[in-house]
Amino acid sequence: MLSYNVSMRRNKLFLSLILLACVSGANAKEYYGKPWINSNIKGNIPNKPPRLQDNFELAVNYDSYKKVKIPKSLFSVNSFSLLDLERQDELISVLEEETYSSHEQQLCQTVYKQALDFKKRKELGIKPALYHFAKIKKTNSIEQFKQLLLEDFLVSPGLYGIELSMIDFKDSNSYLPCIYNDMSILPDADLYKEPLSEEASRRLAINMKYFEKAFVRFGFSKKEAKELLAKAYAVEKILAQKAYGTEAYSQLDFYEKSYNVFSIEEAEKKYPNLQIKKVLQSLNVGFLKKIWIYNPDAMEIANSLMTEENFEGIKALSMLNYLKYCYDKLDYDYYKIFMDRTNETYGSNNKYSDKQIAFFTLDDLQEPLGKAWSAKYCSQAIKDDVTNIIYMYVDAFKLRINNLSWMSAETKKKAVEKLEAMKLNVCYPDKWHDYSNLKLPENPDDGNLFESIELIKKFQLEQAVQNISKPVDKELWGDGIYPQTVNAFYNFQQNSINIIGGYLGGDFYDYNWPIEKKLAGIGCTIGHELTHGFDATGSQFDKVGNLNNWWQENDKKLFDELNQKVIDYYSQIEVYPGIFNNGLLCIGETVSDFGGIQLSLDISKQFENFNYDDFFKQTVIAWFNKSSKDVVLNQAQFDAHPLSYIRANFVNQFQEFYDVYDVKPGDGMWIDEDKRLSVW
């Protein structure tokens, strides 16, 4: 995946050596970052640009860093976010059309108009949410709470959640519902480790401050809110001892470790207090014979916590989860509590327009919205052009695999089979999910935002229940893949690369670009996503998307050694004093970045008079990114994507870069030839 991660989930970073200091007059100032200045931090830019040979990314993007300001609605300004703003305008125009041309568009317009009716939302206040919240609040014992879970599991979460639409890691044709644990107060289980780190303490103080405001809004005194949060935190701190955090997610064997399948009877016996069988029956999936337990150790702790002694903490945690769920579904004042929390966390001052706030509430209707958007903004000509470019990259990758010196013929054969079996999802899907049974009022005044979202959630649950016993329909795009999204990614369970419509613009693609820019933009992206199928994670899945070791033993050993060299090298980069890139967490993105550039350079040899200066500069332009310090440091510690200034300077791993810019020993971009890295 290429994007800057702005979601509510996970992710992180990498490299080595000297601090560049810039001189202004007689005064020298040190800038954060070694060996290159961390240009992604707002204000961390010297008064003069460096030489291309010393810091290629900053030299190319210098004027942009000096001139471009972060828009008030963004945490960062970069090629992704600027294109995303364009897509937002297009999507809002679809939502504001006077008529609708499809059932899907009508659904989206209803929710958008209800979300935009801030007067009605203010009149209703928190009333729409009180029915479910009161049921949690009224429980007086662990037995009552257990009964509530059977009546209302999805909106009364306690110590675990269930994802019904998970695809079986070892049978990509089948669904296998998964039980998982998430943290609610701090975003990562590792942050709960005592003594709390400076970052954990900062996050905890901010979150407690705003979660307290949410509790007060629901009728509690400040004292009561503080007490509830303290009880919830005490329970989570115990659960976090075994819950997966960034360190666990980083391990190369994580997918194998997290794949733990139990029969329902085994799960019941092992975790009797969690009443898993009854919960599944309450969700209308009591026919299931097996369940995927993501983290058995954490579930053991959850099982031991489900006692009368811990009831108050579990109840408080359940109420907090529900308050967080409601953050964008009630009135503006309630929404602002969570927006202020986000701004303080990331050192930003984001302010969204009313239209943007309303637009963001359509998360659960992304595919219907994407269908309406695609009909207006995606052309067949673009889809055909990008598909043809993908075929060029598949051929180039096949040649690289067959020419590898470290891989045996047996493993090469399997790798080529996987490459040839890859599904290509380009622009928009040829088959869409069916939303005809989802009914929302055509007149938005006949309901309200909260009610509509509840109807959507009910529809999604019904769809998931219907699908569980059927084979996975691989003609459909997977969950989270929507044509309007500004991103591109590889799906290991579908063995698919997804170069989707929203991404095809800005600094990444233009139908009329010359070949140099196309290879640097969409080409590097295509090569990146193809390589994800063979990175440290993708390589664990076979051609049909199953977790399955298709490697000869010695080949896998050599592959791991090559990856380790990349991990070691890029773990030396200090992005901020005392904060280094996590080469292990970022290994998939790093190796895929290498693959994108290498395959593009392979293909460039097919064109006479190829302009490598244009190619390399365009790759760097696409990685321009300016953010607040807190946003950058959050990415550096929790995001599997390297910081973009480092990704841009990956060009120094390729001989063509040295030839074009006459980079010599002693230059900041120089790496000795025998230390340059390559995996594929």
XYZ file of C-alpha atoms in Angstrom:
680
model
C 0.000 0.000 0.000
C 1.258 3.461 -0.886
C -0.785 5.919 1.108
C -0.058 8.149 4.052
C -2.126 6.350 6.648
C -4.850 8.642 7.996
C -7.079 5.825 9.276
C -7.896 4.765 12.840
C -5.788 1.600 12.661
C -2.053 0.877 12.557
C 1.371 1.532 10.939
C 5.543 2.858 10.750
C 9.482 3.511 9.379
C 13.814 3.505 8.397
C 18.094 4.641 7.340
C 21.818 5.950 8.399
C 24.732 8.579 8.914
C 25.368 12.426 8.962
C 23.492 15.569 9.987
C 23.258 18.275 7.322
C 23.448 21.719 8.886
C 22.635 24.837 6.872
C 24.335 28.185 7.440
C 22.395 31.422 7.348
C 24.782 34.355 7.714
C 27.137 33.530 10.591
C 24.690 31.363 12.534
C 24.465 27.600 12.004
C 21.262 25.783 12.849
C 20.869 22.024 13.270
C 17.866 20.418 11.621
C 16.180 17.196 12.693
C 17.091 14.068 10.781
C 20.129 11.949 9.916
C 21.547 11.330 7.330
C 19.124 13.699 5.603
C 17.070 16.538 7.004
C 13.588 15.314 7.916
C 11.867 17.616 5.432
C 8.420 16.236 6.322
C 8.318 18.235 9.586
C 6.783 21.654 9.030
C 9.406 24.362 9.557
C 12.354 21.946 9.459
C 13.618 23.394 6.167
C 16.929 25.311 5.750
C 17.149 28.755 4.137
C 18.953 27.372 1.096
C 18.287 24.192 -0.883
C 20.871 21.394 -0.718
C 22.646 19.996 -3.761
C 20.832 17.227 -5.632
C 23.819 15.011 -4.881
C 23.453 15.529 -1.107
C 19.701 15.358 -0.500
C 17.802 14.665 -3.703
C 14.298 14.777 -2.205
C 14.729 18.131 -0.478
C 16.522 19.664 -3.486
C 13.707 18.718 -5.864
C 10.830 19.617 -3.531
C 12.483 22.632 -1.855
C 10.242 25.308 -3.398
C 7.126 23.317 -2.500
C 8.199 23.034 1.132
C 8.757 26.789 1.271
C 5.576 27.839 -0.514
C 2.846 25.245 0.078
C 0.799 25.706 3.252
C -1.160 22.969 5.027
C -4.874 23.549 4.276
C -7.025 24.081 7.347
C -8.884 20.815 6.732
C -5.723 18.643 6.631
C -3.134 17.317 9.065
C -0.617 17.091 6.230
C -0.209 18.461 2.758
C 1.108 15.975 0.229
C 0.352 14.551 -3.184
C -2.184 12.162 -1.668
C -4.058 14.732 0.431
C -4.231 17.321 -2.356
C -5.674 14.755 -4.753
C -8.025 13.604 -2.003
C -9.409 17.150 -1.728
C -10.127 17.079 -5.466
C -11.947 13.775 -5.066
C -13.906 15.152 -2.101
C -15.181 18.003 -4.264
C -16.221 15.532 -6.972
C -17.949 13.240 -4.481
C -19.774 16.117 -2.805
C -20.978 17.271 -6.228
C -22.458 13.776 -6.733
C -24.172 14.057 -3.350
C -25.575 17.494 -4.148
C -27.055 16.754 -7.567
C -30.715 17.787 -7.677
C -31.820 14.321 -8.750
C -30.359 10.863 -8.381
C -29.754 8.414 -11.205
C -29.538 5.204 -9.166
C -30.691 3.606 -5.919
C -27.108 3.798 -4.644
C -26.941 7.540 -5.244
C -30.268 7.998 -3.434
C -28.942 6.158 -0.354
C -25.878 8.384 -0.249
C -27.834 11.600 -0.787
C -30.205 10.742 2.052
C -27.412 10.221 4.582
C -25.506 13.280 3.341
C -28.542 15.552 3.619
C -29.369 14.229 7.081
C -25.762 14.768 8.148
C -25.810 18.283 6.718
C -28.960 19.172 8.679
C -27.083 20.501 11.716
C -30.195 22.276 12.955
C -32.057 18.992 13.344
C -28.960 17.294 14.743
C -28.711 20.042 17.377
C -32.384 19.671 18.283
C -31.961 15.926 18.766
C -28.634 16.257 20.591
C -27.613 12.906 22.076
C -31.190 11.561 22.258
C -30.837 9.121 19.331
C -27.971 7.351 21.134
C -29.582 7.070 24.549
C -31.563 3.887 23.908
C -28.489 1.686 23.538
C -26.396 3.642 26.027
C -29.051 3.355 28.749
C -29.064 -0.424 28.376
C -25.339 -0.547 29.165
C -25.664 1.979 31.968
C -28.483 0.046 33.677
C -26.525 -3.202 34.056
C -25.723 -3.864 37.725
C -23.814 -7.134 37.618
C -21.583 -9.185 35.376
C -24.482 -11.540 34.669
C -26.661 -8.659 33.509
C -23.820 -7.423 31.323
C -23.386 -10.887 29.791
C -27.104 -10.945 29.001
C -26.816 -7.531 27.357
C -24.040 -8.825 25.115
C -26.420 -11.485 23.855
C -29.076 -8.867 23.120
C -26.878 -6.134 21.694
C -23.329 -7.391 21.113
C -22.328 -5.095 18.241
C -23.180 -1.877 20.110
C -22.269 -3.069 23.606
C -18.698 -4.275 23.085
C -16.786 -5.399 26.123
C -13.420 -7.124 25.974
C -13.526 -8.464 22.437
C -15.109 -7.944 19.038
C -16.142 -10.239 16.177
C -15.459 -9.595 12.497
C -17.919 -11.756 10.564
C -16.594 -10.977 7.075
C -13.018 -12.176 7.526
C -11.689 -14.451 4.795
C -9.932 -17.598 5.986
C -6.140 -17.124 5.720
C -5.741 -20.737 4.627
C -8.823 -21.042 2.437
C -9.397 -17.824 0.479
C -12.646 -19.232 -0.927
C -14.288 -19.263 2.510
C -15.218 -16.838 5.261
C -13.963 -17.521 8.774
C -15.290 -15.112 11.430
C -12.565 -13.785 13.674
C -12.525 -12.772 17.338
C -10.092 -9.955 18.136
C -9.134 -7.504 20.898
C -8.628 -3.762 20.370
C -7.436 -1.060 22.729
C -9.825 1.826 23.413
C -8.005 4.376 25.567
C -4.525 4.234 24.050
C -4.152 3.359 20.359
C -1.512 0.656 20.715
C -1.117 -2.122 23.283
C 2.620 -1.400 23.542
C 1.876 2.064 24.937
C 0.448 0.513 28.128
C 3.845 -0.849 29.190
C 5.035 0.463 32.543
C 6.677 2.832 33.124
C 4.716 4.762 30.498
C 6.825 6.365 27.816
C 6.682 10.113 27.273
C 4.496 9.568 24.193
C 2.163 7.192 26.049
C 1.767 9.667 28.919
C 1.016 12.476 26.473
C -1.583 10.408 24.607
C -3.167 9.189 27.834
C -3.582 12.719 29.195
C -5.148 13.964 25.963
C -7.512 11.025 25.602
C -8.646 11.113 29.222
C -9.350 14.837 28.886
C -11.663 14.455 25.896
C -13.236 11.125 26.845
C -14.181 12.785 30.119
C -15.991 15.491 28.119
C -17.872 12.799 26.193
C -19.031 11.143 29.432
C -20.107 14.516 30.828
C -22.120 15.141 27.667
C -23.972 11.895 28.417
C -25.008 13.097 31.866
C -22.132 12.216 34.192
C -20.368 14.645 36.498
C -16.680 15.308 35.900
C -15.854 13.292 39.001
C -17.954 10.343 37.831
C -16.387 10.530 34.369
C -12.871 10.451 35.803
C -13.748 7.466 37.977
C -15.265 5.571 35.047
C -12.212 6.194 32.877
C -9.863 5.103 35.653
C -11.789 1.826 35.983
C -11.799 1.260 32.221
C -8.071 1.964 32.001
C -7.319 -0.472 34.825
C -9.052 -3.263 32.886
C -7.365 -2.364 29.593
C -3.949 -2.229 31.217
C -4.376 -5.878 32.241
C -5.619 -6.889 28.784
C -2.743 -5.028 27.114
C -0.230 -7.363 28.767
C -0.984 -9.931 26.053
C -2.763 -7.879 23.365
C -0.951 -7.379 20.066
C 0.834 -4.062 19.629
C 3.184 -2.628 17.035
C 6.059 -4.861 18.129
C 3.971 -7.993 17.534
C 2.558 -6.754 14.220
C 6.113 -6.105 13.013
C 7.247 -9.720 13.274
C 7.604 -11.564 9.978
C 5.794 -14.611 11.353
C 2.824 -12.580 12.644
C 0.254 -13.948 10.192
C 1.090 -17.538 11.043
C 1.114 -16.713 14.749
C -2.261 -14.951 14.625
C -3.996 -17.748 12.694
C -5.546 -19.848 15.474
C -8.643 -21.821 14.539
C -10.824 -23.449 17.218
C -13.985 -25.480 17.018
C -16.843 -23.662 18.725
C -16.811 -26.326 21.440
C -13.063 -25.835 22.015
C -13.509 -22.062 22.237
C -16.399 -22.482 24.700
C -14.351 -24.785 26.877
C -11.252 -22.582 26.801
C -13.078 -19.273 27.358
C -16.293 -20.164 29.231
C -16.904 -16.673 30.648
C -16.990 -15.105 27.172
C -20.054 -17.171 26.105
C -18.812 -17.283 22.516
C -21.368 -19.861 21.360
C -24.306 -17.862 22.689
C -22.959 -14.614 21.202
C -22.674 -16.256 17.781
C -26.241 -17.523 18.135
C -27.389 -14.007 19.002
C -25.784 -12.788 15.767
C -27.674 -15.487 13.813
C -24.514 -17.441 13.000
C -25.000 -20.246 15.511
C -24.481 -22.714 12.654
C -20.730 -21.998 12.608
C -18.521 -24.977 13.401
C -15.257 -23.082 13.947
C -13.961 -19.667 14.891
C -10.677 -17.820 14.367
C -9.169 -16.556 17.636
C -6.743 -13.811 16.634
C -4.904 -13.745 19.956
C -5.565 -16.723 22.277
C -3.398 -15.305 25.087
C -5.310 -12.016 25.181
C -8.571 -13.944 25.104
C -7.468 -15.915 28.162
C -6.982 -12.638 29.996
C -10.359 -11.388 28.742
C -11.952 -14.594 30.015
C -10.353 -14.184 33.443
C -11.493 -10.545 33.611
C -15.163 -11.344 32.981
C -15.989 -11.580 36.693
C -18.028 -9.634 39.196
C -14.832 -8.170 40.630
C -14.064 -6.451 37.299
C -17.647 -5.652 36.328
C -17.462 -1.890 36.913
C -14.342 -1.587 34.750
C -15.813 -3.706 31.936
C -19.040 -1.719 32.045
C -17.111 1.575 31.911
C -15.068 0.295 28.974
C -18.220 -0.754 27.151
C -19.754 2.698 27.672
C -16.560 4.347 26.400
C -16.576 2.203 23.257
C -20.137 3.255 22.583
C -19.343 6.945 23.125
C -16.523 6.650 20.591
C -18.821 4.897 18.126
C -21.244 7.844 18.294
C -18.641 10.552 17.685
C -19.857 11.667 14.216
C -23.509 10.605 14.427
C -24.951 13.156 16.856
C -24.745 16.959 16.999
C -21.840 19.227 16.103
C -20.839 19.899 19.718
C -20.350 16.187 20.339
C -18.399 15.784 17.099
C -16.162 18.704 18.105
C -15.061 16.902 21.290
C -13.430 14.204 19.172
C -12.133 16.631 16.543
C -10.440 18.690 19.267
C -8.933 15.483 20.637
C -7.463 14.650 17.243
C -6.089 18.166 16.765
C -4.354 18.147 20.143
C -2.937 14.675 19.489
C -1.383 15.665 16.162
C -0.474 19.267 16.904
C -2.859 20.549 14.252
C -5.739 22.997 14.024
C -7.993 21.242 11.546
C -11.304 22.818 10.701
C -13.688 21.070 8.342
C -16.524 22.717 6.443
C -20.076 21.583 7.154
C -20.095 19.791 3.796
C -16.907 17.895 4.654
C -18.232 16.853 8.060
C -21.416 15.589 6.414
C -19.422 13.812 3.703
C -17.297 11.968 6.288
C -20.383 10.294 7.753
C -20.754 8.172 4.599
C -18.046 5.673 5.610
C -20.526 2.796 5.535
C -21.745 3.715 2.046
C -18.387 4.028 0.322
C -19.127 1.480 -2.385
C -22.537 2.914 -3.389
C -20.939 6.373 -3.421
C -18.040 5.027 -5.485
C -20.443 3.532 -7.997
C -22.152 6.887 -8.503
C -18.780 8.676 -8.697
C -17.291 6.189 -11.183
C -20.174 6.649 -13.612
C -19.275 10.334 -13.834
C -15.505 10.534 -13.384
C -13.838 7.267 -14.567
C -13.351 6.658 -18.298
C -12.839 3.375 -20.102
C -9.844 4.904 -21.911
C -8.010 5.458 -18.604
C -8.904 1.955 -17.415
C -7.505 0.450 -20.641
C -4.334 2.581 -20.520
C -3.501 1.633 -16.933
C -4.303 -2.042 -17.578
C -1.861 -2.089 -20.506
C 0.853 -0.515 -18.336
C 0.269 -3.214 -15.704
C 0.901 -5.910 -18.330
C 4.270 -4.252 -19.086
C 5.212 -4.501 -15.408
C 4.048 -8.104 -15.082
C 6.304 -9.049 -18.014
C 9.242 -7.123 -16.517
C 8.768 -8.767 -13.109
C 8.561 -12.215 -14.674
C 11.905 -11.575 -16.374
C 13.487 -10.436 -13.094
C 12.248 -13.551 -11.280
C 13.644 -15.855 -13.936
C 17.013 -14.060 -13.838
C 17.457 -14.177 -10.044
C 20.749 -15.789 -9.068
C 19.736 -16.670 -5.499
C 16.459 -18.505 -6.224
C 16.037 -22.121 -7.337
C 14.084 -23.163 -10.425
C 11.365 -24.787 -8.275
C 10.617 -21.585 -6.339
C 10.903 -19.447 -9.484
C 8.186 -21.575 -11.065
C 5.862 -21.007 -8.106
C 6.616 -17.265 -8.068
C 5.828 -16.898 -11.773
C 2.606 -18.870 -11.312
C 1.568 -16.475 -8.564
C 2.436 -13.451 -10.690
C 0.460 -14.769 -13.664
C -2.549 -15.551 -11.426
C -2.720 -12.013 -10.008
C -6.106 -10.358 -10.350
C -6.004 -6.816 -11.748
C -8.513 -4.422 -10.187
C -8.309 -1.191 -12.168
C -10.367 2.015 -11.812
C -13.703 0.474 -10.751
C -15.139 -3.034 -10.330
C -16.973 -4.856 -13.086
C -19.320 -6.337 -10.475
C -20.819 -4.452 -7.525
C -22.355 -5.512 -4.225
C -26.148 -5.461 -4.216
C -27.673 -2.681 -2.082
C -31.230 -3.040 -3.436
C -32.510 -4.382 -0.093
C -31.190 -1.392 1.846
C -34.025 1.101 2.132
C -33.541 4.638 3.438
C -36.194 7.372 3.202
C -36.112 9.276 -0.083
C -37.193 12.320 1.884
C -34.374 12.868 4.422
C -36.824 14.590 6.804
C -38.590 11.257 7.318
C -35.727 10.079 9.522
C -32.471 11.267 11.021
C -28.770 10.552 10.628
C -28.470 8.175 13.591
C -31.472 6.104 12.469
C -30.134 5.817 8.917
C -26.722 4.642 10.090
C -28.424 2.077 12.341
C -30.351 0.777 9.296
C -27.109 0.551 7.319
C -25.395 -1.365 10.145
C -28.329 -3.775 10.337
C -28.179 -4.311 6.556
C -24.423 -4.969 6.706
C -24.897 -7.533 9.482
C -27.611 -9.300 7.500
C -25.377 -9.366 4.411
C -22.458 -10.758 6.400
C -24.644 -13.494 7.906
C -25.935 -14.463 4.455
C -22.431 -14.554 2.977
C -20.712 -16.612 5.684
C -22.026 -19.936 4.416
C -21.330 -19.104 0.749
C -18.042 -19.232 -1.176
C -16.236 -15.890 -1.369
C -17.277 -14.113 -4.582
C -13.917 -13.167 -6.061
C -15.491 -11.094 -8.818
C -16.379 -8.552 -6.154
C -13.724 -6.217 -4.806
C -12.853 -6.905 -1.176
C -13.986 -4.876 1.816
C -12.260 -1.500 1.995
C -11.558 -1.318 -1.763
C -13.550 1.580 -3.198
C -13.044 3.165 -6.629
C -12.922 6.786 -5.375
C -10.171 6.177 -2.792
C -6.831 7.926 -3.360
C -4.691 4.851 -2.902
C -3.346 1.724 -4.518
C -2.625 -1.578 -2.799
C -2.061 -5.312 -2.969
C -4.620 -7.685 -1.411
C -2.823 -10.890 -0.401
C -6.039 -12.847 0.183
C -7.282 -12.092 -3.316
C -3.803 -12.062 -4.846
C -4.872 -8.828 -6.509
C -3.308 -5.467 -7.210
C -5.695 -2.565 -6.933
C -4.943 0.553 -8.968
C -8.163 2.363 -8.311
C -9.859 5.328 -9.928
C -9.386 7.875 -7.160
C -5.610 7.474 -7.362
C -5.400 8.181 -11.100
C -4.688 11.900 -11.079
C -2.538 14.551 -9.432
C 1.173 13.723 -9.253
C 0.514 10.028 -9.947
C -1.088 9.838 -13.377
C -2.260 11.767 -16.402
C -3.452 10.055 -19.561
C -1.437 12.511 -21.702
C 1.862 12.309 -19.800
C 5.086 11.260 -21.587
C 6.406 7.792 -20.796
C 8.995 9.097 -18.290
C 6.315 10.598 -16.055
C 3.977 7.631 -16.455
C 6.686 5.193 -15.377
C 7.656 7.446 -12.444
C 4.059 7.959 -11.330
C 1.605 5.156 -11.968
C 4.395 2.842 -13.123
C 6.323 2.903 -9.850
C 3.009 2.387 -8.065
C 2.190 -0.671 -10.175
C 5.659 -2.116 -9.609
C 5.327 -1.392 -5.892
C 2.009 -3.256 -5.624
C 3.221 -6.217 -7.692
C 6.236 -6.494 -5.388
C 3.929 -6.515 -2.344
C 2.822 -9.935 -3.566
C 6.391 -11.074 -2.907
C 7.422 -9.004 0.107
C 7.910 -10.394 3.619
C 4.128 -10.683 4.075
C 2.859 -11.304 0.545
C 5.404 -14.066 0.042
C 3.662 -16.087 2.758
C 0.509 -16.384 0.610
C 0.171 -18.494 -2.532
C -1.373 -17.798 -5.937
C -4.959 -18.263 -4.701
C -4.446 -16.145 -1.576
C -3.911 -18.869 1.010
C -1.357 -18.682 3.829
C 0.888 -21.403 2.460
C 4.662 -21.863 2.252
C 5.448 -22.305 -1.467
C 9.208 -21.769 -1.039
C 12.097 -24.200 -1.159
C 13.723 -24.111 2.275
C 17.073 -22.661 1.193
C 15.425 -20.040 -1.026
C 13.339 -18.832 1.897
C 16.469 -18.614 4.023
C 18.252 -16.504 1.386
C 15.155 -14.318 0.950
C 15.004 -13.675 4.703
C 18.699 -12.772 4.723
C 18.175 -10.207 1.941
C 15.251 -8.716 3.849
C 17.319 -8.550 7.016
C 19.977 -6.481 5.233
C 17.276 -4.001 4.245
C 15.898 -3.957 7.797
C 19.333 -3.340 9.314
C 20.270 -0.625 6.839
C 17.098 1.427 7.099
C 16.828 1.046 10.880
C 19.829 3.365 11.157
C 17.949 6.488 10.085
C 17.267 8.897 12.936
C 14.163 10.873 11.972
C 14.134 12.876 15.193
C 16.518 12.880 18.178
C 16.184 9.442 19.762
C 13.541 8.205 17.280
C 14.719 5.833 14.577
C 13.005 4.153 11.691
C 11.606 0.729 12.451
C 13.116 -1.197 9.557
C 11.318 -4.380 10.586
C 7.851 -2.814 10.631
C 8.477 -1.100 7.281
C 10.170 -3.970 5.468
C 7.198 -4.661 3.180
C 6.910 -1.059 2.034
C 10.667 -0.621 1.622
C 11.136 -3.719 -0.513
C 8.067 -2.786 -2.561
C 9.409 0.726 -3.132
C 12.619 -0.837 -4.426
C 10.581 -3.062 -6.714
C 8.589 -0.158 -8.118
C 11.667 1.817 -9.103
C 13.657 -1.208 -10.314
C 10.884 -2.483 -12.587
C 10.368 1.025 -13.967
C 14.072 1.278 -14.752
C 13.966 -2.141 -16.434
C 11.092 -0.991 -18.657
C 12.793 2.347 -19.392
C 15.416 0.464 -21.429
C 12.718 -0.242 -24.027
C 12.475 3.460 -24.970
C 15.021 5.443 -26.982
C 16.325 8.695 -25.502
C 14.555 8.044 -22.204
C 14.877 11.149 -20.009
C 16.078 9.798 -16.630
C 16.241 13.273 -15.089
C 12.494 13.699 -15.680
C 11.873 10.187 -14.356
C 13.779 10.544 -11.083
C 12.436 14.028 -10.338
C 8.846 12.911 -10.893
C 9.268 10.008 -8.451
C 10.363 12.536 -5.829
C 7.660 15.108 -6.586
C 5.056 12.433 -5.837
C 6.532 12.019 -2.310
C 6.313 15.677 -1.242
C 4.846 15.762 2.284
C 4.635 18.527 4.881
C 3.122 17.779 8.304
C 3.127 18.858 11.910
C 5.863 17.346 14.063
C 3.380 15.169 15.977
C 1.920 13.719 12.780
C 5.416 12.846 11.534
C 6.500 11.291 14.816
C 3.280 9.290 15.041
C 3.934 7.868 11.582
C 7.551 7.166 12.449
C 6.552 5.069 15.448
C 3.293 3.399 14.409
C 3.045 3.310 10.607
C 4.355 0.559 8.327
C 4.965 3.199 5.642
C 8.356 4.950 5.797
C 8.357 8.722 6.004
C 8.099 10.049 2.475
C 11.410 11.940 2.404
C 13.148 8.612 3.006
C 11.043 6.814 0.396
C 11.945 9.492 -2.145
C 15.659 9.132 -1.456
C 15.491 5.378 -2.139
C 16.644 6.403 -5.628
C 20.212 6.217 -4.334
C 20.014 2.410 -4.424
C 20.128 2.412 -8.260
C 23.133 2.905 -10.542
C 21.127 4.937 -13.055
C 20.715 7.648 -10.406
C 24.479 7.897 -9.960
C 25.018 8.061 -13.716
C 22.478 10.844 -14.278
C 23.566 13.121 -11.414
C 27.273 12.277 -11.202
C 27.003 11.358 -7.505
C 30.449 10.707 -5.998
C 31.884 9.355 -2.731
C 31.456 11.985 -0.027
C 28.125 13.223 -1.411
C 25.137 12.885 0.911
C 23.334 10.547 -1.510
C 26.321 8.244 -2.024
C 26.209 4.583 -0.998
C 29.109 2.278 -1.771
C 28.132 -0.016 -4.599
C 28.666 -3.190 -2.563
C 26.273 -1.867 0.114
C 23.378 -1.061 -2.214
C 20.347 -3.209 -1.601
C 18.159 -5.375 -3.770
C 15.749 -8.217 -3.032
C 13.828 -8.803 -6.228
